Amino acid sequence: MSTLNVPHHYKTIQAAINAAHSGDTIMIKPGIYHESLQIIKKEHLYLLAHPGSVILDGENQANIGIEIDSHHIQIQGVQIINFIAGIVSIGNYNTFYQITCANHQQSGISFIGHHNQLLHCHLMDNKSSAISFSGNHNIFKANRVQNCSRGVVALGPSCHNYFIKNLLTHIETYALGIVSNGSKHHIFYKNTIDDSKYGILVQNGSSQLVKNNISHCHACGILIGHNQATICQNTLKANETGLDLYTDYSEITGNTIQSGHQTGINLNGSHNKISQNVVVHYNSIGILMNGYHNLQSHNILQGNQINLIENDLKEPLIDVPKDLED
């Protein structure tokens, strides 16, 4: 295992990568580097820089900042700006720590793989997603995301991913989104979302845990379109709709939802439990329930235009065949 210094040992970062072997560390001296990097078929490679002191600038280059097709890669402290995309990674067990990705034409960071970590990174001013991914057992923790079209989004099959203590602001569409089929067992915990259209959006899948998040968004704080979710202890303020739920067999408990224009909790589904929520000061409805065999109890509903509407359908609606309508 060796330490390769740029530009002392190698004039470019790419030259150091090409010369590196498994277990080597590349130390990058502060400066602006006008190059794009490829890390292909390397294992256990470390690229280290003091945060903010090393800038990888893609101005006037139609390239990706860093392309990775390897496992066990760690990149720390690099600022990546002005590329088509900041990082595109295919591989497992890769770690990105204290990375800044800004002003890219597409995504800040995109990856396909499992057991990757994105920690304490700053992503801003990217025209598409800040982070897009497909894979399982990935961790997104303590990142800052701002001024992007989308925040963190799963575009492919994904399970057991963790979104923890991220701060997301000024997102055009949704801050944290799962839009792929078959996704399950994700955890959204202690994220703070402000000034986005949607806070947390999960369109498909099952068995998600959404807990202790804070959301202040324009259209909806949390929108769930899957079954067997646990949505608890979230704080949703001044969202048009606090919780917009299309789900069966889910638990919605201990949430604080206040000061919106439409509905605090809009539930469409069956066999759900809604309990111990505080829903106050909604201009329209506190809790609206459409479905059958839903149970609501011990909720505090105050200062809403209408506190509670329960449309118990008893049994699921069945479409009448057209040849029997007459």
Short mmCIF file of C-alpha atoms in Angstrom, two decimals:
data_model
loop_
_atom_site.label_atom_id
_atom_site.label_comp_id
_atom_site.label_asym_id
_atom_site.label_seq_id
_atom_site.Cartn_x
_atom_site.Cartn_y
_atom_site.Cartn_z
CA MET A 1 0.00 0.00 0.00
CA SER A 2 1.47 3.31 -1.13
CA THR A 3 0.60 7.01 -1.01
CA LEU A 4 0.67 8.81 -4.36
CA ASN A 5 0.81 12.61 -4.27
CA VAL A 6 -0.65 14.92 -6.93
CA PRO A 7 1.02 16.91 -8.41
CA HIS A 8 4.28 15.98 -6.63
CA HIS A 9 4.48 12.38 -7.89
CA TYR A 10 2.00 12.68 -10.77
CA LYS A 11 1.02 15.84 -12.63
CA THR A 12 -2.64 14.82 -12.99
CA ILE A 13 -5.09 12.97 -10.80
CA GLN A 14 -5.88 10.56 -13.64
CA ALA A 15 -2.21 9.63 -13.99
CA ALA A 16 -2.11 8.77 -10.30
CA ILE A 17 -5.28 6.67 -10.63
CA ASN A 18 -3.78 4.77 -13.56
CA ALA A 19 -0.65 3.99 -11.57
CA ALA A 20 -2.43 3.04 -8.35
CA HIS A 21 -2.80 -0.48 -6.99
CA SER A 22 -5.28 -1.98 -4.57
CA GLY A 23 -5.01 -0.34 -1.16
CA ASP A 24 -3.21 2.78 -2.40
CA THR A 25 -4.09 6.31 -1.30
CA ILE A 26 -3.99 9.30 -3.66
CA MET A 27 -3.41 12.59 -1.83
CA ILE A 28 -4.42 15.63 -3.89
CA LYS A 29 -2.83 19.00 -3.27
CA PRO A 30 -5.20 22.02 -3.13
CA GLY A 31 -5.90 23.60 -6.51
CA ILE A 32 -8.16 23.67 -9.56
CA TYR A 33 -7.89 20.64 -11.84
CA HIS A 34 -9.37 20.86 -15.34
CA GLU A 35 -9.79 17.14 -15.92
CA SER A 36 -12.38 14.40 -15.71
CA LEU A 37 -11.56 11.12 -14.01
CA GLN A 38 -12.19 7.45 -14.71
CA ILE A 39 -11.76 4.77 -12.06
CA ILE A 40 -12.21 1.48 -13.89
CA LYS A 41 -11.58 -1.99 -12.44
CA LYS A 42 -9.77 -0.69 -9.39
CA GLU A 43 -10.35 -2.02 -5.89
CA HIS A 44 -9.77 -0.45 -2.48
CA LEU A 45 -8.60 2.91 -3.81
CA TYR A 46 -8.70 6.13 -1.76
CA LEU A 47 -8.78 9.69 -3.16
CA LEU A 48 -8.31 12.21 -0.37
CA ALA A 49 -8.36 16.00 -0.25
CA HIS A 50 -9.10 18.67 2.31
CA PRO A 51 -12.80 19.64 1.84
CA GLY A 52 -13.23 22.53 -0.56
CA SER A 53 -9.56 22.86 -1.40
CA VAL A 54 -9.50 20.60 -4.47
CA ILE A 55 -11.77 21.66 -7.34
CA LEU A 56 -12.46 19.44 -10.33
CA ASP A 57 -13.74 21.91 -12.94
CA GLY A 58 -15.46 20.73 -16.12
CA GLU A 59 -16.01 24.13 -17.69
CA ASN A 60 -16.01 23.85 -21.49
CA GLN A 61 -15.86 20.03 -21.20
CA ALA A 62 -18.78 17.81 -22.23
CA ASN A 63 -17.76 15.13 -19.75
CA ILE A 64 -18.73 13.46 -16.51
CA GLY A 65 -16.66 14.58 -13.56
CA ILE A 66 -15.83 11.16 -12.12
CA GLU A 67 -16.82 7.84 -13.72
CA ILE A 68 -16.48 4.76 -11.53
CA ASP A 69 -16.81 1.10 -12.46
CA SER A 70 -15.20 -0.41 -9.38
CA HIS A 71 -15.83 -1.54 -5.82
CA HIS A 72 -14.50 -0.28 -2.48
CA ILE A 73 -13.63 3.22 -3.70
CA GLN A 74 -13.51 6.11 -1.22
CA ILE A 75 -13.47 9.74 -2.34
CA GLN A 76 -13.22 12.50 0.23
CA GLY A 77 -13.20 16.29 0.10
CA VAL A 78 -13.35 16.94 -3.66
CA GLN A 79 -15.45 19.75 -5.13
CA ILE A 80 -16.86 18.83 -8.57
CA ILE A 81 -18.39 21.59 -10.70
CA ASN A 82 -19.58 22.42 -14.22
CA PHE A 83 -19.80 18.95 -15.78
CA ILE A 84 -22.66 17.13 -17.51
CA ALA A 85 -22.91 15.09 -14.29
CA GLY A 86 -20.75 15.12 -11.21
CA ILE A 87 -20.24 11.44 -10.37
CA VAL A 88 -21.57 8.35 -12.16
CA SER A 89 -20.73 5.19 -10.26
CA ILE A 90 -21.34 1.49 -10.90
CA GLY A 91 -20.13 -0.64 -8.03
CA ASN A 92 -20.58 -1.72 -4.43
CA TYR A 93 -19.17 -0.55 -1.13
CA ASN A 94 -18.14 2.86 -2.46
CA THR A 95 -18.05 5.84 -0.09
CA PHE A 96 -18.40 9.53 -0.95
CA TYR A 97 -17.56 11.80 1.98
CA GLN A 98 -17.59 15.61 2.14
CA ILE A 99 -18.06 15.88 -1.62
CA THR A 100 -19.48 19.03 -3.23
CA CYS A 101 -21.32 18.59 -6.56
CA ALA A 102 -22.61 21.81 -8.09
CA ASN A 103 -23.84 23.32 -11.33
CA HIS A 104 -24.13 20.19 -13.44
CA GLN A 105 -26.37 19.88 -16.50
CA GLN A 106 -27.82 16.61 -15.20
CA SER A 107 -27.50 14.85 -11.84
CA GLY A 108 -24.97 15.64 -9.19
CA ILE A 109 -24.34 12.00 -8.26
CA SER A 110 -25.80 8.88 -9.93
CA PHE A 111 -24.98 5.32 -9.02
CA ILE A 112 -26.04 1.72 -9.44
CA GLY A 113 -24.95 -0.63 -6.72
CA HIS A 114 -25.29 -1.85 -3.17
CA HIS A 115 -23.83 -0.92 0.21
CA ASN A 116 -22.68 2.52 -0.95
CA GLN A 117 -22.50 5.52 1.39
CA LEU A 118 -23.03 9.23 0.71
CA LEU A 119 -22.08 11.17 3.83
CA HIS A 120 -21.82 14.88 4.64
CA CYS A 121 -21.96 15.91 0.99
CA HIS A 122 -23.27 19.18 -0.48
CA LEU A 123 -25.23 19.07 -3.74
CA MET A 124 -26.61 22.25 -5.25
CA ASP A 125 -27.68 23.93 -8.49
CA ASN A 126 -27.94 20.71 -10.48
CA LYS A 127 -30.50 20.86 -13.27
CA SER A 128 -31.80 17.31 -12.77
CA SER A 129 -31.62 15.21 -9.59
CA ALA A 130 -29.13 15.94 -6.88
CA ILE A 131 -28.77 12.18 -6.34
CA SER A 132 -30.28 9.33 -8.37
CA PHE A 133 -29.67 5.67 -7.65
CA SER A 134 -30.69 2.05 -7.97
CA GLY A 135 -29.63 -0.57 -5.47
CA ASN A 136 -29.95 -1.93 -1.96
CA HIS A 137 -28.52 -1.21 1.48
CA ASN A 138 -27.23 2.26 0.59
CA ILE A 139 -26.90 5.02 3.20
CA PHE A 140 -27.55 8.72 2.62
CA LYS A 141 -26.75 10.63 5.79
CA ALA A 142 -26.18 14.25 6.80
CA ASN A 143 -26.12 15.62 3.26
CA ARG A 144 -27.24 19.10 2.17
CA VAL A 145 -29.23 19.40 -1.05
CA GLN A 146 -30.49 22.68 -2.49
CA ASN A 147 -31.69 24.31 -5.70
CA CYS A 148 -32.15 21.14 -7.76
CA SER A 149 -35.01 19.85 -9.89
CA ARG A 150 -35.26 16.74 -7.70
CA GLY A 151 -33.54 15.80 -4.48
CA VAL A 152 -32.71 12.15 -3.83
CA VAL A 153 -34.58 9.74 -6.09
CA ALA A 154 -34.60 5.96 -6.58
CA LEU A 155 -35.16 5.33 -10.27
CA GLY A 156 -34.57 1.59 -10.28
CA PRO A 157 -35.33 -1.37 -8.01
CA SER A 158 -34.24 -0.64 -4.47
CA CYS A 159 -34.64 -2.09 -0.98
CA HIS A 160 -33.32 -1.42 2.51
CA ASN A 161 -31.93 2.06 1.83
CA TYR A 162 -31.50 4.62 4.59
CA PHE A 163 -32.14 8.38 4.37
CA ILE A 164 -31.03 9.93 7.64
CA LYS A 165 -30.61 13.54 8.83
CA ASN A 166 -30.43 15.11 5.39
CA LEU A 167 -31.31 18.78 4.81
CA LEU A 168 -33.12 19.50 1.54
CA THR A 169 -34.24 22.99 0.49
CA HIS A 170 -35.59 24.71 -2.62
CA ILE A 171 -36.37 21.55 -4.62
CA GLU A 172 -38.63 22.05 -7.65
CA THR A 173 -40.50 18.72 -7.46
CA TYR A 174 -39.86 16.18 -4.67
CA ALA A 175 -37.08 16.19 -2.13
CA LEU A 176 -36.91 12.45 -1.32
CA GLY A 177 -38.55 10.17 -3.85
CA ILE A 178 -38.99 6.45 -4.50
CA VAL A 179 -40.56 6.15 -7.94
CA SER A 180 -39.52 2.63 -8.95
CA ASN A 181 -41.63 -0.52 -8.73
CA GLY A 182 -41.02 -3.13 -6.09
CA SER A 183 -39.17 -0.89 -3.65
CA LYS A 184 -39.49 -1.80 0.02
CA HIS A 185 -38.03 -1.51 3.50
CA HIS A 186 -36.66 2.02 3.15
CA ILE A 187 -36.13 4.18 6.22
CA PHE A 188 -36.64 7.96 6.15
CA TYR A 189 -35.50 9.31 9.52
CA LYS A 190 -34.93 12.83 10.84
CA ASN A 191 -34.73 14.54 7.46
CA THR A 192 -35.57 18.25 7.22
CA ILE A 193 -37.26 19.47 4.05
CA ASP A 194 -38.13 23.09 3.30
CA ASP A 195 -39.52 25.00 0.32
CA SER A 196 -40.07 22.05 -2.02
CA LYS A 197 -43.20 21.03 -3.91
CA TYR A 198 -43.34 17.59 -2.27
CA GLY A 199 -41.36 16.46 0.74
CA ILE A 200 -41.23 12.67 0.77
CA LEU A 201 -42.80 10.83 -2.17
CA VAL A 202 -43.05 7.03 -2.31
CA GLN A 203 -45.11 5.85 -5.26
CA ASN A 204 -44.69 2.08 -5.15
CA GLY A 205 -43.52 -0.75 -2.95
CA SER A 206 -44.21 -1.71 0.64
CA SER A 207 -43.00 -1.62 4.25
CA GLN A 208 -41.45 1.85 4.43
CA LEU A 209 -40.67 3.59 7.72
CA VAL A 210 -41.12 7.37 7.70
CA LYS A 211 -40.24 8.74 11.14
CA ASN A 212 -39.28 12.03 12.82
CA ASN A 213 -39.02 14.04 9.61
CA ILE A 214 -39.78 17.77 9.37
CA SER A 215 -41.44 18.96 6.18
CA HIS A 216 -42.55 22.44 5.10
CA CYS A 217 -43.54 22.15 1.45
CA HIS A 218 -45.95 23.73 -1.00
CA ALA A 219 -48.15 20.87 -2.21
CA CYS A 220 -47.68 17.98 0.22
CA GLY A 221 -45.44 17.08 3.14
CA ILE A 222 -45.50 13.29 2.70
CA LEU A 223 -47.18 11.39 -0.16
CA ILE A 224 -47.33 7.60 0.11
CA GLY A 225 -48.73 5.29 -2.57
CA HIS A 226 -47.87 1.85 -1.21
CA ASN A 227 -48.93 -0.56 1.53
CA GLN A 228 -47.76 -1.50 5.01
CA ALA A 229 -46.11 1.81 5.78
CA THR A 230 -45.29 3.14 9.22
CA ILE A 231 -45.59 6.92 9.33
CA CYS A 232 -44.91 8.27 12.79
CA GLN A 233 -43.75 11.29 14.77
CA ASN A 234 -43.28 13.55 11.75
CA THR A 235 -43.79 17.32 11.97
CA LEU A 236 -45.53 18.83 8.95
CA LYS A 237 -46.07 22.59 8.88
CA ALA A 238 -47.85 24.79 6.34
CA ASN A 239 -48.16 22.13 3.66
CA GLU A 240 -51.18 22.37 1.35
CA THR A 241 -51.88 18.75 2.37
CA GLY A 242 -49.92 17.27 5.25
CA LEU A 243 -50.17 13.52 4.63
CA ASP A 244 -51.60 12.27 1.32
CA LEU A 245 -51.91 8.50 1.64
CA TYR A 246 -53.04 5.78 -0.77
CA THR A 247 -52.29 2.75 1.31
CA ASP A 248 -53.59 -0.39 3.03
CA TYR A 249 -52.47 -1.98 6.32
CA SER A 250 -50.46 1.06 7.40
CA GLU A 251 -49.98 2.81 10.74
CA ILE A 252 -50.12 6.59 10.99
CA THR A 253 -49.35 7.63 14.54
CA GLY A 254 -47.97 10.50 16.59
CA ASN A 255 -47.61 13.01 13.75
CA THR A 256 -48.01 16.76 14.25
CA ILE A 257 -49.68 18.42 11.26
CA GLN A 258 -50.60 22.08 11.29
CA SER A 259 -51.61 25.16 9.32
CA GLY A 260 -52.50 24.15 5.77
CA HIS A 261 -55.09 25.05 3.16
CA GLN A 262 -56.56 21.67 2.19
CA THR A 263 -56.41 18.51 4.33
CA GLY A 264 -54.22 17.49 7.23
CA ILE A 265 -54.44 13.74 6.60
CA ASN A 266 -56.02 12.53 3.36
CA LEU A 267 -56.32 8.74 3.55
CA ASN A 268 -57.52 6.49 0.74
CA GLY A 269 -57.28 2.82 1.60
CA SER A 270 -58.31 0.11 4.01
CA HIS A 271 -57.23 -1.63 7.21
CA ASN A 272 -55.20 1.39 8.35
CA LYS A 273 -54.73 2.70 11.89
CA ILE A 274 -54.65 6.44 12.55
CA SER A 275 -53.96 7.32 16.17
CA GLN A 276 -52.47 9.96 18.45
CA ASN A 277 -51.93 12.51 15.69
CA VAL A 278 -52.32 16.25 16.23
CA VAL A 279 -54.00 17.99 13.29
CA VAL A 280 -54.74 21.69 13.78
CA HIS A 281 -55.64 24.80 11.80
CA TYR A 282 -56.43 23.36 8.39
CA ASN A 283 -58.68 25.56 6.27
CA SER A 284 -60.60 22.58 4.91
CA ILE A 285 -60.50 19.16 6.64
CA GLY A 286 -58.43 17.79 9.49
CA ILE A 287 -58.69 14.08 8.65
CA LEU A 288 -60.46 12.69 5.57
CA MET A 289 -60.75 8.89 5.43
CA ASN A 290 -62.01 6.99 2.39
CA GLY A 291 -61.98 3.21 2.56
CA TYR A 292 -63.10 0.39 4.78
CA HIS A 293 -62.02 -1.14 8.09
CA ASN A 294 -59.91 1.92 8.98
CA LEU A 295 -59.51 2.73 12.66
CA GLN A 296 -58.92 6.21 14.03
CA SER A 297 -58.48 6.92 17.74
CA HIS A 298 -57.05 9.42 20.19
CA ASN A 299 -56.31 12.05 17.56
CA ILE A 300 -56.38 15.73 18.54
CA LEU A 301 -58.30 17.76 15.96
CA GLN A 302 -58.66 21.48 16.61
CA GLY A 303 -59.24 24.65 14.63
CA ASN A 304 -59.97 22.92 11.34
CA GLN A 305 -62.89 23.93 9.11
CA ILE A 306 -64.12 20.31 9.42
CA ASN A 307 -62.27 18.13 11.89
CA LEU A 308 -63.13 14.63 10.62
CA ILE A 309 -64.88 12.97 7.69
CA GLU A 310 -65.07 9.17 7.66
CA ASN A 311 -66.37 7.60 4.47
CA ASP A 312 -66.50 3.95 5.52
CA LEU A 313 -67.19 2.04 2.33
CA LYS A 314 -67.48 -1.25 4.26
CA GLU A 315 -66.25 -3.28 1.27
CA PRO A 316 -63.99 -2.38 -1.66
CA LEU A 317 -65.70 -0.81 -4.63
CA ILE A 318 -66.18 -3.17 -7.58
CA ASP A 319 -66.51 -1.79 -11.08
CA VAL A 320 -69.78 -2.77 -12.72
CA PRO A 321 -69.21 -4.52 -16.08
CA LYS A 322 -70.38 -2.33 -18.91
CA ASP A 323 -72.82 -4.96 -20.18
CA LEU A 324 -74.64 -4.87 -16.82
CA GLU A 325 -74.82 -1.10 -16.36
CA ASP A 326 -78.26 -0.89 -17.96
#
